[in-house]
GROMACS .gro file of C-alpha atoms in nm:
model
  490
    1MET     CA    1   7.524  26.759   7.008
    2LYS     CA    2   7.844  26.818   6.814
    3ILE     CA    3   8.072  26.521   6.880
    4ILE     CA    4   8.426  26.430   6.770
    5ILE     CA    5   8.524  26.062   6.774
    6LEU     CA    6   8.895  25.980   6.756
    7GLY     CA    7   8.951  25.637   6.603
    8ALA     CA    8   8.750  25.453   6.339
    9GLY     CA    9   8.821  25.104   6.471
   10ARG     CA   10   8.569  24.860   6.608
   11VAL     CA   11   8.478  25.070   6.912
   12GLY     CA   12   8.473  25.398   6.719
   13CYS     CA   13   8.242  25.254   6.452
   14SER     CA   14   8.001  25.118   6.710
   15VAL     CA   15   7.990  25.452   6.893
   16ALA     CA   16   7.940  25.643   6.566
   17ASP     CA   17   7.661  25.406   6.461
   18SER     CA   18   7.468  25.466   6.783
   19LEU     CA   19   7.518  25.842   6.805
   20VAL     CA   20   7.448  25.916   6.438
   21SER     CA   21   7.109  25.749   6.468
   22GLU     CA   22   7.017  26.015   6.724
   23GLN     CA   23   7.082  26.298   6.476
   24ASN     CA   24   7.403  26.421   6.638
   25ASP     CA   25   7.664  26.609   6.435
   26ILE     CA   26   7.949  26.354   6.421
   27THR     CA   27   8.306  26.395   6.299
   28VAL     CA   28   8.546  26.098   6.304
   29ILE     CA   29   8.926  26.136   6.300
   30ASP     CA   30   9.151  25.851   6.184
   31THR     CA   31   9.479  25.803   6.001
   32ASP     CA   32   9.325  25.546   5.765
   33ALA     CA   33   9.156  25.732   5.475
   34GLN     CA   34   8.992  25.418   5.334
   35ARG     CA   35   8.834  25.331   5.665
   36LEU     CA   36   8.691  25.683   5.690
   37ARG     CA   37   8.549  25.664   5.338
   38ASP     CA   38   8.375  25.340   5.429
   39LEU     CA   39   8.227  25.506   5.737
   40GLU     CA   40   8.110  25.810   5.540
   41SER     CA   41   7.937  25.582   5.289
   42ARG     CA   42   7.748  25.402   5.566
   43PHE     CA   43   7.661  25.685   5.804
   44ASP     CA   44   7.572  26.052   5.794
   45LEU     CA   45   7.900  26.182   5.937
   46ARG     CA   46   8.221  26.357   5.834
   47GLY     CA   47   8.568  26.204   5.830
   48VAL     CA   48   8.896  26.388   5.887
   49VAL     CA   49   9.223  26.211   5.799
   50GLY     CA   50   9.505  26.276   6.043
   51ASN     CA   51   9.652  26.225   6.389
   52GLY     CA   52   9.414  26.314   6.671
   53ILE     CA   53   9.686  26.474   6.884
   54ASP     CA   54   9.768  26.725   6.609
   55PRO     CA   55   9.603  27.062   6.693
   56GLU     CA   56   9.551  27.139   6.324
   57VAL     CA   57   9.363  26.812   6.272
   58LEU     CA   58   9.144  26.880   6.577
   59ALA     CA   59   9.076  27.231   6.450
   60GLU     CA   60   8.975  27.095   6.108
   61ALA     CA   61   8.739  26.852   6.284
   62GLY     CA   62   8.566  27.148   6.450
   63ALA     CA   63   8.705  27.120   6.804
   64ARG     CA   64   8.649  27.492   6.873
   65ASP     CA   65   8.273  27.447   6.906
   66THR     CA   66   8.252  27.075   6.991
   67ASP     CA   67   8.039  26.959   7.286
   68LEU     CA   68   8.196  26.617   7.339
   69LEU     CA   69   8.522  26.439   7.250
   70ILE     CA   70   8.534  26.059   7.258
   71ALA     CA   71   8.893  25.940   7.214
   72CYS     CA   72   8.885  25.567   7.137
   73ALA     CA   73   9.194  25.511   6.923
   74ALA     CA   74   9.395  25.189   6.962
   75GLN     CA   75   9.667  25.342   7.184
   76ASP     CA   76   9.600  25.469   7.537
   77GLU     CA   77   9.868  25.736   7.496
   78THR     CA   78   9.701  25.885   7.189
   79ASN     CA   79   9.363  25.908   7.366
   80LEU     CA   80   9.505  26.071   7.678
   81VAL     CA   81   9.711  26.329   7.489
   82CYS     CA   82   9.417  26.407   7.261
   83CYS     CA   83   9.200  26.489   7.564
   84LYS     CA   84   9.467  26.718   7.706
   85VAL     CA   85   9.512  26.903   7.376
   86ALA     CA   86   9.135  26.940   7.342
   87GLN     CA   87   9.118  27.095   7.689
   88LEU     CA   88   9.418  27.330   7.663
   89LEU     CA   89   9.372  27.460   7.311
   90PHE     CA   90   9.000  27.423   7.238
   91ASN     CA   91   8.830  27.409   7.579
   92VAL     CA   92   8.612  27.113   7.475
   93PRO     CA   93   8.360  27.081   7.763
   94THR     CA   94   8.349  26.701   7.800
   95ARG     CA   95   8.631  26.459   7.721
   96ILE     CA   96   8.609  26.079   7.734
   97ALA     CA   97   8.904  25.846   7.673
   98ARG     CA   98   8.927  25.475   7.609
   99VAL     CA   99   9.210  25.346   7.830
  100ARG     CA  100   9.304  24.982   7.882
  101SER     CA  101   9.581  25.035   8.140
  102SER     CA  102   9.478  24.944   8.494
  103GLY     CA  103   9.687  25.235   8.623
  104PHE     CA  104   9.396  25.468   8.549
  105ASP     CA  105   9.124  25.267   8.726
  106ARG     CA  106   8.874  25.492   8.899
  107ASP     CA  107   8.927  25.308   9.230
  108ARG     CA  108   9.293  25.406   9.251
  109GLU     CA  109   9.372  25.704   9.473
  110ASP     CA  110   9.611  25.860   9.222
  111ALA     CA  111   9.367  25.826   8.929
  112ALA     CA  112   9.194  26.156   9.014
  113LEU     CA  113   9.530  26.334   9.005
  114LEU     CA  114   9.629  26.179   8.673
  115LEU     CA  115   9.295  26.243   8.506
  116GLY     CA  116   9.209  26.579   8.664
  117LYS     CA  117   9.227  26.925   8.510
  118ASP     CA  118   9.600  26.952   8.581
  119GLY     CA  119   9.661  26.599   8.452
  120PHE     CA  120   9.526  26.453   8.129
  121ALA     CA  121   9.191  26.635   8.172
  122VAL     CA  122   8.974  26.328   8.116
  123ASP     CA  123   8.617  26.345   8.248
  124ARG     CA  124   8.553  25.975   8.207
  125ILE     CA  125   8.762  25.667   8.139
  126ILE     CA  126   8.598  25.385   7.944
  127CYS     CA  127   8.744  25.038   7.896
  128PRO     CA  128   8.539  24.802   7.675
  129GLU     CA  129   8.711  24.498   7.826
  130GLU     CA  130   8.620  24.610   8.178
  131SER     CA  131   8.259  24.678   8.074
  132LEU     CA  132   8.232  24.330   7.922
  133THR     CA  133   8.385  24.163   8.226
  134ARG     CA  134   8.143  24.343   8.457
  135TYR     CA  135   7.849  24.256   8.230
  136ILE     CA  136   7.937  23.886   8.208
  137GLY     CA  137   7.997  23.876   8.583
  138LYS     CA  138   7.630  23.968   8.638
  139LEU     CA  139   7.521  23.687   8.406
  140VAL     CA  140   7.730  23.443   8.611
  141GLU     CA  141   7.561  23.571   8.928
  142TYR     CA  142   7.212  23.536   8.775
  143PRO     CA  143   7.235  23.235   8.537
  144GLU     CA  144   6.867  23.248   8.430
  145ALA     CA  145   6.897  23.604   8.294
  146LEU     CA  146   6.972  23.708   7.937
  147GLN     CA  147   7.096  24.045   8.061
  148VAL     CA  148   7.122  24.234   8.389
  149ARG     CA  149   7.151  24.614   8.401
  150GLU     CA  150   7.196  24.817   8.720
  151PHE     CA  151   7.044  25.150   8.825
  152ALA     CA  152   7.067  25.378   9.128
  153GLY     CA  153   7.409  25.251   9.230
  154GLY     CA  154   7.299  24.888   9.204
  155ARG     CA  155   6.989  24.922   9.424
  156ALA     CA  156   6.763  24.843   9.129
  157CYS     CA  157   6.810  24.619   8.827
  158LEU     CA  158   6.658  24.562   8.486
  159VAL     CA  159   6.666  24.195   8.393
  160SER     CA  160   6.551  24.019   8.079
  161VAL     CA  161   6.466  23.652   8.087
  162ARG     CA  162   6.314  23.396   7.850
  163VAL     CA  163   5.997  23.250   8.003
  164ARG     CA  164   6.030  22.877   8.031
  165THR     CA  165   5.750  22.626   7.977
  166GLY     CA  166   5.624  22.520   8.318
  167ALA     CA  167   5.743  22.838   8.495
  168PRO     CA  168   5.501  22.962   8.765
  169VAL     CA  169   5.391  23.272   8.570
  170ALA     CA  170   5.371  23.114   8.222
  171GLY     CA  171   5.015  23.174   8.101
  172MET     CA  172   4.946  23.423   8.378
  173ARG     CA  173   4.834  23.784   8.330
  174ILE     CA  174   5.068  24.058   8.459
  175GLY     CA  175   4.804  24.176   8.707
  176GLU     CA  176   4.774  23.822   8.846
  177MET     CA  177   5.154  23.800   8.871
  178ARG     CA  178   5.163  24.120   9.078
  179ALA     CA  179   4.880  23.998   9.300
  180SER     CA  180   5.060  23.669   9.366
  181ALA     CA  181   5.364  23.854   9.506
  182PRO     CA  182   5.240  24.188   9.648
  183ASP     CA  183   5.549  24.238   9.864
  184VAL     CA  184   5.794  24.209   9.574
  185ALA     CA  185   5.900  24.548   9.434
  186MET     CA  186   5.902  24.469   9.063
  187ARG     CA  187   5.732  24.570   8.737
  188VAL     CA  188   5.715  24.406   8.394
  189VAL     CA  189   5.803  24.685   8.150
  190ALA     CA  190   5.826  24.502   7.816
  191ILE     CA  191   5.758  24.172   7.646
  192TYR     CA  192   5.911  24.058   7.317
  193ARG     CA  193   5.721  23.766   7.165
  194ARG     CA  194   5.836  23.524   6.898
  195PHE     CA  195   5.623  23.482   6.587
  196PRO     CA  196   5.691  23.243   6.297
  197GLU     CA  197   5.942  23.374   6.040
  198GLU     CA  198   5.974  23.724   6.187
  199PRO     CA  199   6.182  23.897   6.458
  200ASP     CA  200   6.056  23.916   6.813
  201ARG     CA  201   5.772  24.167   6.829
  202PHE     CA  202   5.732  24.423   7.108
  203ILE     CA  203   5.415  24.369   7.314
  204ALA     CA  204   5.285  24.666   7.514
  205CYS     CA  205   5.229  24.573   7.880
  206ASP     CA  206   4.942  24.639   8.116
  207GLY     CA  207   4.769  24.437   8.386
  208THR     CA  208   4.569  24.233   8.132
  209THR     CA  209   4.869  24.126   7.919
  210ARG     CA  210   4.929  23.751   7.937
  211ILE     CA  211   5.283  23.616   7.973
  212GLU     CA  212   5.345  23.320   7.741
  213SER     CA  213   5.616  23.057   7.728
  214GLY     CA  214   5.903  23.170   7.506
  215ASP     CA  215   5.847  23.541   7.571
  216GLU     CA  216   6.150  23.757   7.647
  217VAL     CA  217   6.033  23.959   7.947
  218PHE     CA  218   6.201  24.274   8.080
  219VAL     CA  219   6.145  24.336   8.451
  220LEU     CA  220   6.256  24.627   8.670
  221SER     CA  221   6.301  24.530   9.032
  222ALA     CA  222   6.477  24.605   9.357
  223ARG     CA  223   6.806  24.416   9.360
  224GLU     CA  224   6.712  24.192   9.654
  225HIS     CA  225   6.406  24.063   9.466
  226ILE     CA  226   6.587  23.963   9.145
  227PRO     CA  227   6.626  23.593   9.241
  228GLN     CA  228   6.249  23.565   9.307
  229VAL     CA  229   6.164  23.734   8.977
  230LEU     CA  230   6.396  23.507   8.777
  231ALA     CA  231   6.271  23.194   8.948
  232ALA     CA  232   5.908  23.285   8.875
  233LEU     CA  233   5.979  23.344   8.506
  234HIS     CA  234   6.232  23.076   8.426
  235GLN     CA  235   6.231  22.784   8.669
  236ARG     CA  236   5.984  22.501   8.688
  237GLY     CA  237   5.825  22.505   9.031
  238GLY     CA  238   5.959  22.855   9.099
  239LEU     CA  239   6.282  22.730   9.258
  240PRO     CA  240   6.604  22.929   9.203
  241ALA     CA  241   6.841  22.795   8.938
  242PRO     CA  242   7.145  22.605   9.064
  243PRO     CA  243   7.446  22.836   9.089
  244VAL     CA  244   7.716  22.840   8.822
  245ARG     CA  245   8.020  22.642   8.931
  246ARG     CA  246   8.197  22.506   8.620
  247ILE     CA  247   8.299  22.765   8.361
  248MET     CA  248   8.487  22.714   8.033
  249ILE     CA  249   8.629  23.020   7.855
  250ALA     CA  250   8.727  22.997   7.487
  251GLY     CA  251   8.980  23.270   7.416
  252GLY     CA  252   9.255  23.399   7.640
  253GLY     CA  253   9.266  23.756   7.509
  254ARG     CA  254   9.214  24.070   7.715
  255VAL     CA  255   8.851  23.991   7.796
  256GLY     CA  256   8.915  23.623   7.870
  257LEU     CA  257   9.210  23.705   8.097
  258ARG     CA  258   9.022  23.976   8.287
  259LEU     CA  259   8.719  23.755   8.338
  260ALA     CA  260   8.915  23.446   8.444
  261ARG     CA  261   9.114  23.654   8.694
  262GLN     CA  262   8.800  23.818   8.835
  263LEU     CA  263   8.613  23.490   8.874
  264ALA     CA  264   8.915  23.310   9.023
  265GLN     CA  265   8.937  23.574   9.296
  266GLN     CA  266   8.592  23.470   9.419
  267GLY     CA  267   8.719  23.119   9.487
  268ARG     CA  268   8.395  22.936   9.406
  269PHE     CA  269   8.436  22.843   9.038
  270HIS     CA  270   8.615  22.567   8.847
  271ILE     CA  271   8.758  22.753   8.547
  272LYS     CA  272   8.917  22.627   8.226
  273VAL     CA  273   9.060  22.859   7.959
  274ILE     CA  274   9.117  22.735   7.602
  275GLU     CA  275   9.369  22.934   7.396
  276GLY     CA  276   9.521  22.846   7.058
  277ASN     CA  277   9.844  23.048   7.078
  278PRO     CA  278  10.111  22.853   7.271
  279ASP     CA  279  10.300  23.168   7.378
  280ARG     CA  280   9.980  23.324   7.506
  281CYS     CA  281   9.904  23.002   7.695
  282ILE     CA  282  10.235  23.030   7.880
  283GLU     CA  283  10.158  23.394   7.962
  284LEU     CA  284   9.810  23.305   8.087
  285ALA     CA  285   9.935  23.017   8.300
  286SER     CA  286  10.195  23.242   8.465
  287THR     CA  287   9.945  23.526   8.522
  288LEU     CA  288   9.633  23.345   8.640
  289PRO     CA  289   9.600  23.167   8.978
  290SER     CA  290   9.709  22.804   8.983
  291GLU     CA  291   9.352  22.675   9.020
  292VAL     CA  292   9.266  22.805   8.669
  293LEU     CA  293   9.346  22.536   8.411
  294VAL     CA  294   9.488  22.676   8.084
  295LEU     CA  295   9.456  22.448   7.780
  296GLN     CA  296   9.621  22.495   7.441
  297GLY     CA  297   9.387  22.406   7.159
  298ASP     CA  298   9.097  22.501   6.935
  299ALA     CA  299   8.759  22.562   7.102
  300THR     CA  300   8.588  22.424   6.792
  301ASP     CA  301   8.773  22.089   6.833
  302GLU     CA  302   8.508  21.833   6.928
  303ASP     CA  303   8.766  21.591   7.071
  304LEU     CA  304   8.914  21.859   7.298
  305LEU     CA  305   8.573  21.963   7.431
  306GLY     CA  306   8.482  21.600   7.488
  307ASP     CA  307   8.807  21.527   7.673
  308GLU     CA  308   8.744  21.828   7.899
  309ASN     CA  309   8.389  21.716   7.983
  310VAL     CA  310   8.207  22.010   7.825
  311GLU     CA  311   7.878  21.833   7.905
  312GLU     CA  312   7.939  21.914   8.274
  313VAL     CA  313   7.999  22.286   8.211
  314ASP     CA  314   7.743  22.526   8.358
  315LEU     CA  315   7.852  22.819   8.141
  316PHE     CA  316   8.055  22.813   7.819
  317LEU     CA  317   8.191  23.154   7.711
  318ALA     CA  318   8.335  23.210   7.362
  319LEU     CA  319   8.534  23.534   7.391
  320THR     CA  320   8.782  23.528   7.101
  321ASP     CA  321   8.822  23.811   6.847
  322ASP     CA  322   8.668  23.594   6.571
  323ASP     CA  323   8.288  23.605   6.550
  324GLU     CA  324   8.265  23.289   6.341
  325ASP     CA  325   8.481  23.089   6.582
  326ASN     CA  326   8.273  23.211   6.876
  327ILE     CA  327   7.948  23.109   6.707
  328MET     CA  328   8.073  22.766   6.603
  329ALA     CA  329   8.233  22.695   6.942
  330CYS     CA  330   7.908  22.781   7.123
  331LEU     CA  331   7.691  22.573   6.890
  332LEU     CA  332   7.926  22.277   6.931
  333ALA     CA  333   7.944  22.313   7.310
  334LYS     CA  334   7.565  22.338   7.335
  335ARG     CA  335   7.518  22.029   7.118
  336MET     CA  336   7.764  21.837   7.337
  337GLY     CA  337   7.572  21.919   7.654
  338ALA     CA  338   7.691  22.253   7.797
  339SER     CA  339   7.408  22.397   8.007
  340ARG     CA  340   7.439  22.757   7.886
  341VAL     CA  341   7.653  22.924   7.617
  342LEU     CA  342   7.747  23.286   7.545
  343ALA     CA  343   7.910  23.411   7.225
  344LEU     CA  344   8.086  23.744   7.191
  345ILE     CA  345   7.978  23.884   6.852
  346ASN     CA  346   8.094  24.215   6.708
  347ARG     CA  347   7.896  24.220   6.383
  348ARG     CA  348   7.541  24.337   6.439
  349SER     CA  349   7.410  24.125   6.150
  350TYR     CA  350   7.556  23.812   6.310
  351ALA     CA  351   7.403  23.898   6.648
  352ASP     CA  352   7.062  23.934   6.482
  353LEU     CA  353   7.100  23.596   6.312
  354MET     CA  354   7.188  23.424   6.640
  355HIS     CA  355   6.875  23.550   6.813
  356GLY     CA  356   6.646  23.257   6.882
  357THR     CA  357   6.906  22.988   6.801
  358GLN     CA  358   7.071  22.743   7.042
  359ILE     CA  359   7.308  23.018   7.152
  360ASP     CA  360   7.159  23.144   7.478
  361ILE     CA  361   7.325  23.487   7.475
  362ALA     CA  362   7.479  23.670   7.178
  363LEU     CA  363   7.668  23.957   7.338
  364SER     CA  364   7.779  24.267   7.151
  365PRO     CA  365   8.082  24.440   7.310
  366ALA     CA  366   7.953  24.778   7.194
  367GLN     CA  367   7.612  24.731   7.362
  368ALA     CA  368   7.783  24.650   7.692
  369MET     CA  369   7.978  24.976   7.678
  370LEU     CA  370   7.754  25.226   7.499
  371GLY     CA  371   7.546  25.314   7.802
  372GLU     CA  372   7.849  25.471   7.968
  373LEU     CA  373   7.881  25.709   7.673
  374LEU     CA  374   7.512  25.779   7.621
  375ALA     CA  375   7.477  25.923   7.970
  376TYR     CA  376   7.698  26.212   7.852
  377VAL     CA  377   7.489  26.270   7.540
  378ARG     CA  378   7.154  26.281   7.716
  379ARG     CA  379   7.014  26.616   7.831
  380GLY     CA  380   6.904  26.671   8.190
  381ASP     CA  381   7.029  26.498   8.504
  382VAL     CA  382   7.070  26.152   8.349
  383GLN     CA  383   7.247  25.909   8.582
  384ALA     CA  384   7.250  25.589   8.376
  385VAL     CA  385   7.163  25.474   8.026
  386HIS     CA  386   7.154  25.118   7.895
  387SER     CA  387   7.119  25.039   7.526
  388LEU     CA  388   6.892  24.737   7.470
  389ARG     CA  389   6.763  24.517   7.187
  390ARG     CA  390   7.071  24.585   6.975
  391GLY     CA  391   7.035  24.963   7.010
  392VAL     CA  392   6.663  24.991   6.933
  393ALA     CA  393   6.535  25.024   7.291
  394GLU     CA  394   6.678  25.201   7.592
  395ALA     CA  395   6.650  25.208   7.970
  396LEU     CA  396   6.706  25.548   8.125
  397GLU     CA  397   6.760  25.669   8.483
  398ILE     CA  398   6.691  26.039   8.527
  399VAL     CA  399   6.671  26.252   8.843
  400ALA     CA  400   6.377  26.484   8.910
  401ARG     CA  401   6.501  26.829   9.014
  402GLY     CA  402   6.342  27.157   9.119
  403ASP     CA  403   5.996  27.219   9.265
  404ARG     CA  404   5.638  27.238   9.142
  405LYS     CA  405   5.699  27.582   8.987
  406SER     CA  406   6.020  27.503   8.800
  407SER     CA  407   5.954  27.140   8.702
  408ARG     CA  408   5.689  26.965   8.496
  409VAL     CA  409   5.711  26.649   8.710
  410VAL     CA  410   5.803  26.739   9.071
  411GLY     CA  411   5.500  26.754   9.298
  412ARG     CA  412   5.275  26.590   9.040
  413LYS     CA  413   5.105  26.252   9.029
  414VAL     CA  414   5.224  25.997   8.776
  415SER     CA  415   4.881  26.010   8.612
  416ASP     CA  416   4.925  26.384   8.550
  417LEU     CA  417   5.258  26.355   8.364
  418HIS     CA  418   5.241  26.428   7.992
  419LEU     CA  419   5.443  26.141   7.847
  420PRO     CA  420   5.385  25.929   7.534
  421PRO     CA  421   5.185  25.612   7.607
  422GLU     CA  422   5.478  25.394   7.491
  423VAL     CA  423   5.703  25.534   7.768
  424HIS     CA  424   5.699  25.293   8.060
  425MET     CA  425   5.794  25.428   8.405
  426GLY     CA  426   5.931  25.123   8.581
  427LEU     CA  427   6.033  25.230   8.928
  428ILE     CA  428   6.145  25.518   9.150
  429VAL     CA  429   6.438  25.511   9.390
  430ARG     CA  430   6.383  25.768   9.664
  431GLY     CA  431   6.628  25.883   9.929
  432LEU     CA  432   6.959  25.845   9.743
  433PRO     CA  433   7.230  26.088   9.853
  434SER     CA  434   7.216  26.402   9.636
  435ALA     CA  435   7.508  26.534   9.436
  436GLU     CA  436   7.377  26.885   9.497
  437PRO     CA  437   7.507  27.098   9.790
  438ALA     CA  438   7.334  27.002  10.112
  439ASP     CA  439   7.105  27.245  10.290
  440SER     CA  440   7.270  27.346  10.617
  441ASP     CA  441   6.930  27.350  10.789
  442ALA     CA  442   6.839  26.999  10.673
  443PRO     CA  443   6.852  26.714  10.929
  444ALA     CA  444   7.173  26.510  10.929
  445PHE     CA  445   6.989  26.176  10.931
  446VAL     CA  446   6.941  26.017  10.588
  447ALA     CA  447   6.698  25.725  10.559
  448GLU     CA  448   6.781  25.410  10.364
  449PRO     CA  449   6.690  25.458   9.995
  450GLU     CA  450   6.350  25.316   9.905
  451VAL     CA  451   6.255  25.140   9.581
  452ILE     CA  452   5.900  25.240   9.483
  453ILE     CA  453   5.684  25.085   9.212
  454PRO     CA  454   5.492  25.390   9.084
  455ARG     CA  455   5.113  25.386   9.068
  456SER     CA  456   4.887  25.648   8.909
  457HIS     CA  457   4.856  25.830   9.244
  458THR     CA  458   5.232  25.829   9.323
  459VAL     CA  459   5.370  26.183   9.354
  460ILE     CA  460   5.718  26.255   9.213
  461GLU     CA  461   5.947  26.428   9.463
  462SER     CA  462   6.261  26.633   9.402
  463GLY     CA  463   6.564  26.405   9.408
  464ASP     CA  464   6.375  26.095   9.294
  465HIS     CA  465   6.566  25.867   9.057
  466VAL     CA  466   6.309  25.759   8.799
  467VAL     CA  467   6.384  25.462   8.572
  468PHE     CA  468   6.209  25.435   8.234
  469PHE     CA  469   6.195  25.168   7.968
  470LEU     CA  470   6.169  25.311   7.615
  471PRO     CA  471   6.092  25.062   7.333
  472HIS     CA  472   6.222  25.317   7.079
  473LYS     CA  473   6.510  25.561   7.124
  474ARG     CA  474   6.308  25.836   6.955
  475LEU     CA  475   6.110  25.863   7.281
  476VAL     CA  476   6.417  25.978   7.477
  477ARG     CA  477   6.367  26.343   7.384
  478GLU     CA  478   6.011  26.342   7.524
  479VAL     CA  479   6.134  26.213   7.861
  480GLU     CA  480   6.421  26.463   7.869
  481LYS     CA  481   6.181  26.746   7.787
  482ALA     CA  482   5.946  26.648   8.069
  483PHE     CA  483   6.229  26.651   8.327
  484ARG     CA  484   6.392  26.971   8.203
  485LEU     CA  485   6.385  27.263   8.446
  486GLY     CA  486   6.223  27.590   8.335
  487ALA     CA  487   6.175  27.935   8.477
  488THR     CA  488   5.811  27.867   8.570
  489PHE     CA  489   5.557  27.601   8.484
  490PHE     CA  490   5.204  27.645   8.616
   0.00000   0.00000   0.00000
């Protein structure tokens, strides 16, 4: 695809990094010439110096034949106006804008009017802070998990979890695990195993693969079975982990404020926020509910953490803008007894270094958000994409369309599909409402969607939402090709 990215800041760089690796034609617009030169030296892309709302700058960037515009400059106003100019003057087919203002939330009734064709002409709003808050919220809900990703409107989930010594399935083969819980709709799709002095290595999965303590296991499952899956992989005796109650947040910026407000609304958490800026502390205290305790101080101050009983904290979250502070605060909190720690880390090299250390979760803001963009880059009827393993792997939800004549997959058994052996079909969600026009002759009754674990004899039906795990992004094209509609396939 030919893609224009407005803004070479932190978000723009992360987006460019991911999309360039997929051999897209990328042009980045920014007012900072030095920043663009740095980008051009690191990636195979073109930089254009200028203001993204200037028609001449957009024309120089190639807007006349661009497939996708991603406006992620620092100011909401710039991104919105850029999308409108791209629509009116250049008819760019798809326009995505980064917007922080809550006035454009998709749940608001007037958002469709503001963002529609007669408004700012934005096809999709992305907000990195909202994506992070939603992502962390899932980790609070499932404290054993390293990550939780949703598919099919939340009916199915991909979870990754570190297998704990003494867990019920530690030392068990995958086939034995399935046999021990035949009624649980779940499938192990990947295992990453630690080896001395090397990164975690991908282990291909089949029924004979043995799950070992310390493995990072990726499992696709129906949402209602997630607690059972996590307990089997992580808890001694197979009992669910105690729920998170006490939360300490280091950093009262946009992400920290959003998260504290969201968690406080649920009314079941004891929340403390540590912020170094005294003016920001006053703002936080006046904005957040009274039950949230706002503390002025440094999250790397051992005395402060000790005074606030960090050893009783179920989840410590370091969410400042400084990677080094986040890392040090988490390491200190973990050493002092915090049950679980999460560090927000922007630099990919830092995130790689933290893997396997005392930091339980090293979270990249870009990885939490990229899936929302990748769904627009993928070909075919792709519903959801989640970037995994720091951008190396990917989970993909794609809808089967057509019939046996026009599709390579519809009406065929799983064993008859021509897919690379590394591609792992995890599950099928059948019976979801279709976005296509309804057949007037079809019955009005719609059954509850069904989560199916595919076997070799399972037949793919039109409208099925099929979820794949791909250990390498290069496999995406093969999956897209298989699901692409043609004139006739016999």
